[in-house]
Short mmCIF file of C-alpha atoms in Angstrom, two decimals:
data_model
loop_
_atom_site.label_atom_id
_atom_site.label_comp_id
_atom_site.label_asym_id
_atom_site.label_seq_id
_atom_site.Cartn_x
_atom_site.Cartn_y
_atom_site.Cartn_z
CA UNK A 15 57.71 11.85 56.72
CA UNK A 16 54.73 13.46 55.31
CA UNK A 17 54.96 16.94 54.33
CA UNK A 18 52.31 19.46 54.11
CA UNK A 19 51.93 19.37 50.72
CA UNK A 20 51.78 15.84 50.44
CA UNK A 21 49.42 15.68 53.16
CA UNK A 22 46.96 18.06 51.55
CA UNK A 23 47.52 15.88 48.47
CA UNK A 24 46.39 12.57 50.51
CA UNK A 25 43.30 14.26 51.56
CA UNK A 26 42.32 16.52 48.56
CA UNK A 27 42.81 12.68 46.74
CA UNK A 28 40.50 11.06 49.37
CA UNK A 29 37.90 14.01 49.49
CA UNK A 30 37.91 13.66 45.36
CA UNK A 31 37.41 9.82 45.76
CA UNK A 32 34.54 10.60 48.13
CA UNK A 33 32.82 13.10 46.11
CA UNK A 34 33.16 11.27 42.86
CA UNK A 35 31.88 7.98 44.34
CA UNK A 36 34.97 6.50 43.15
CA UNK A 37 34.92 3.75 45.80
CA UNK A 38 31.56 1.51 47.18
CA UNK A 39 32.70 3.46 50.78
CA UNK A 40 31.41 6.92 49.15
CA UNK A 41 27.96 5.44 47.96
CA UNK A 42 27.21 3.71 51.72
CA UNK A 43 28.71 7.48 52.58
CA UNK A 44 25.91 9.14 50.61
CA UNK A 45 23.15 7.50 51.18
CA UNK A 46 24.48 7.69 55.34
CA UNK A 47 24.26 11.08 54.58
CA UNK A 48 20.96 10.94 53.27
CA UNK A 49 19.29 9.56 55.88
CA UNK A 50 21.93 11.93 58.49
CA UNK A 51 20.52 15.10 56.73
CA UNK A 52 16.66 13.93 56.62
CA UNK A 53 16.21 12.93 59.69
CA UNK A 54 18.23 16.14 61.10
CA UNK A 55 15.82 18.07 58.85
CA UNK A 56 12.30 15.99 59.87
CA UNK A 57 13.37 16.89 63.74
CA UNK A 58 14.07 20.14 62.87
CA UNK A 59 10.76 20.83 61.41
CA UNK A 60 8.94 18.81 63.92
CA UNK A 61 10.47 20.80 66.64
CA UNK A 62 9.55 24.22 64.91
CA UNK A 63 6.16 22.62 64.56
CA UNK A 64 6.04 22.19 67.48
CA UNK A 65 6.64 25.50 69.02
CA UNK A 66 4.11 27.01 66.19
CA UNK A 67 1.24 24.74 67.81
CA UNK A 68 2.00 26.80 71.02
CA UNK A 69 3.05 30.38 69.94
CA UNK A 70 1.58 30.63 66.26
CA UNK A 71 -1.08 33.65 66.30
CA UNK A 72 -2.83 32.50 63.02
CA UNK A 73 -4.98 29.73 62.67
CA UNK A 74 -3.37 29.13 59.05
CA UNK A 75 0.06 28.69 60.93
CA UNK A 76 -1.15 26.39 63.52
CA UNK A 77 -2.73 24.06 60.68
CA UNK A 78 0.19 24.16 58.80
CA UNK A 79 2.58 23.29 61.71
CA UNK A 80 -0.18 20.08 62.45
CA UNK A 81 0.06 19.12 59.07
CA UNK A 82 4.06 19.02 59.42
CA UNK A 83 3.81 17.61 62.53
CA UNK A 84 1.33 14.65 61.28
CA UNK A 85 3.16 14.06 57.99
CA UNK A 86 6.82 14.12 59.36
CA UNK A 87 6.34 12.46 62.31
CA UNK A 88 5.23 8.89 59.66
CA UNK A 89 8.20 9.77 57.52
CA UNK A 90 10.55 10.12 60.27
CA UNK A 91 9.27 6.41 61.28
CA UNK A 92 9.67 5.15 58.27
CA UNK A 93 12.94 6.30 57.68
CA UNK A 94 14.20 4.89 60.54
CA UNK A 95 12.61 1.68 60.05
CA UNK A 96 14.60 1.55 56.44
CA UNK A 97 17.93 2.59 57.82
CA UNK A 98 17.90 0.15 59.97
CA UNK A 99 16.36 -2.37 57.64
CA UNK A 100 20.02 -1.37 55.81
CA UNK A 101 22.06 -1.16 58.93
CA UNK A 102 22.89 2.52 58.63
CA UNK A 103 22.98 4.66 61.59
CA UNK A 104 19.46 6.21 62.78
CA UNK A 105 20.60 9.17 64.97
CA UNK A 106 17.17 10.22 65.31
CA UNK A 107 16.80 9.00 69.26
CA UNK A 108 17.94 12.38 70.03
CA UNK A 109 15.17 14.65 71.91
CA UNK A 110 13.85 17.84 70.09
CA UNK A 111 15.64 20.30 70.97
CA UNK A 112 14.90 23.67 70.03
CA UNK A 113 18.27 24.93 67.96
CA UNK A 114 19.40 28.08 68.83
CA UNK A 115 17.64 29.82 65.75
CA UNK A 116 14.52 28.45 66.87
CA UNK A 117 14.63 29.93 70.27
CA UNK A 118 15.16 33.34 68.39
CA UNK A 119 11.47 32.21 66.72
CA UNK A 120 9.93 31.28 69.78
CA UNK A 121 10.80 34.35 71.45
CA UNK A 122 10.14 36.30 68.01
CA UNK A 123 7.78 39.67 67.67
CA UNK A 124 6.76 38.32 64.21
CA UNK A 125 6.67 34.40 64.97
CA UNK A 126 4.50 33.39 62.09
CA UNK A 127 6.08 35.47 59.58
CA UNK A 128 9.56 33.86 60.67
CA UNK A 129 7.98 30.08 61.02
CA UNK A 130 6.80 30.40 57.52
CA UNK A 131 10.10 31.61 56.62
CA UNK A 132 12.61 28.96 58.28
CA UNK A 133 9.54 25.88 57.12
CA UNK A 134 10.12 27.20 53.60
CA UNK A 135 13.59 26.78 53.93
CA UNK A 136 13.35 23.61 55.36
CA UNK A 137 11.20 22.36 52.43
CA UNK A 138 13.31 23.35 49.96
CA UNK A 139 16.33 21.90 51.53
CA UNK A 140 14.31 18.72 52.22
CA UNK A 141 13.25 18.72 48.46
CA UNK A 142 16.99 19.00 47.06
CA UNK A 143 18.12 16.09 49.27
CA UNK A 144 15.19 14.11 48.42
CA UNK A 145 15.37 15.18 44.59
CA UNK A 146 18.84 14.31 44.39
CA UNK A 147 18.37 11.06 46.23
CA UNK A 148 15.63 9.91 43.75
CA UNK A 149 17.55 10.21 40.52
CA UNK A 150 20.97 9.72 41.95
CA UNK A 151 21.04 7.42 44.68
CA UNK A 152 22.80 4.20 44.68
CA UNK A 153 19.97 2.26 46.97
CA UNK A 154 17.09 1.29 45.30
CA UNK A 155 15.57 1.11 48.55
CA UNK A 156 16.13 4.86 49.76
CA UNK A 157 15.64 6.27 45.75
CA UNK A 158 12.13 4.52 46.33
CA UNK A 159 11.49 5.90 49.84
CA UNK A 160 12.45 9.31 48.25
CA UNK A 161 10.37 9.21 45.38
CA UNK A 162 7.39 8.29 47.49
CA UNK A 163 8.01 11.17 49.89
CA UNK A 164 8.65 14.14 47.00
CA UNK A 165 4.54 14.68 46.27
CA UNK A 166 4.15 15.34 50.15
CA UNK A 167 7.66 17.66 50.81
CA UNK A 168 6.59 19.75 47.55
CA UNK A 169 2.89 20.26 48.80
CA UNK A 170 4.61 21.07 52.06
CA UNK A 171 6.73 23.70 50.17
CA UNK A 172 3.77 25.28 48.65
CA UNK A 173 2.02 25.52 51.44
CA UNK A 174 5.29 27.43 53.48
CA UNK A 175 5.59 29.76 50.16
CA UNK A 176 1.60 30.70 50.62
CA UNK A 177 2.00 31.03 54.31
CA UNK A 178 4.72 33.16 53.58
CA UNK A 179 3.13 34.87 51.36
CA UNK A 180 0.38 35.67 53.46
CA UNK A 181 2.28 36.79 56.69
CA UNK A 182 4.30 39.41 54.03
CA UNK A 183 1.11 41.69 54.07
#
């Protein structure tokens, strides 16, 4: 009969085994996750891009939103093409939906000034995956795809930190 304390200790031992890569499951695992979390965040952006086309007031925003949508549109094709190259799942078929946070932008007084904001985030949360990816991945294949991809997502930072900046005054 399992207890709960011996059931927390089966899981707390798995989760550890996971986290430490202590088994070749938690490597296909990360780089499933990888993929999972980049194409999530690609859609995401291409989605908010999306909207900005339509409801960005600037001209910088709308060329900033065209850039993302030109530049994550060939990743998000690639990517796909390499996970399934591997055989890892490609849940990208899903349509672009607005989440519920972007709704809130779309229907936003300030839209640019909270597109640049959530894009920044974004980018940085792109570059960590994609930073982490390239020195610690276990794929050759994906560390390559994400060191080819880091000069465009931290260009595509800077550009969200300067349109940022800009909407601020």
């Amino acid at each position: 009969m399992k207890t709960p304390a011996n059931l927390w200790f089966t899981r707390s031992l798995a989760l550890a085994l996971l986290l430490l890569g202590g088994t070749g499951y938690a490597n296909d695992n990360s780089d499933s996750t990888f993929i999972s979390a980049a194409l999530r965040n690609s859609q995401q952006q291409l989605a908010r891009a999306q909207q900005a086309i339509h409801y960005g007031k600037t001209l910088a925003v709308r060329d900033q939103a065209q850039g993302v949508l030109d530049e994550h549109s060939t990743l998000l094709r690639e990517l796909q093409a390499l996970a399934q190259k591997k055989g890892l799942p490609a849940q990208s078929d899903a349509p672009l939906k607005p989440q519920a946070s972007q709704d809130q932008l779309r229907t936003s007084e300030r839209f640019d000034h909270d597109y640049a904001a959530e894009q920044l985030k974004a980018s940085k949360a792109a570059l960590e995956s994609f930073e982490r990816m390239s020195k610690d991945g276990s794929d050759p294949d994906l560390q390559g795809f994400a060191r080819q991809w880091l000069p465009m997502l931290y260009h595509q930072r800077e550009i969200a930190d300067q349109l940022l900046a800009s909407q601020a005054s």
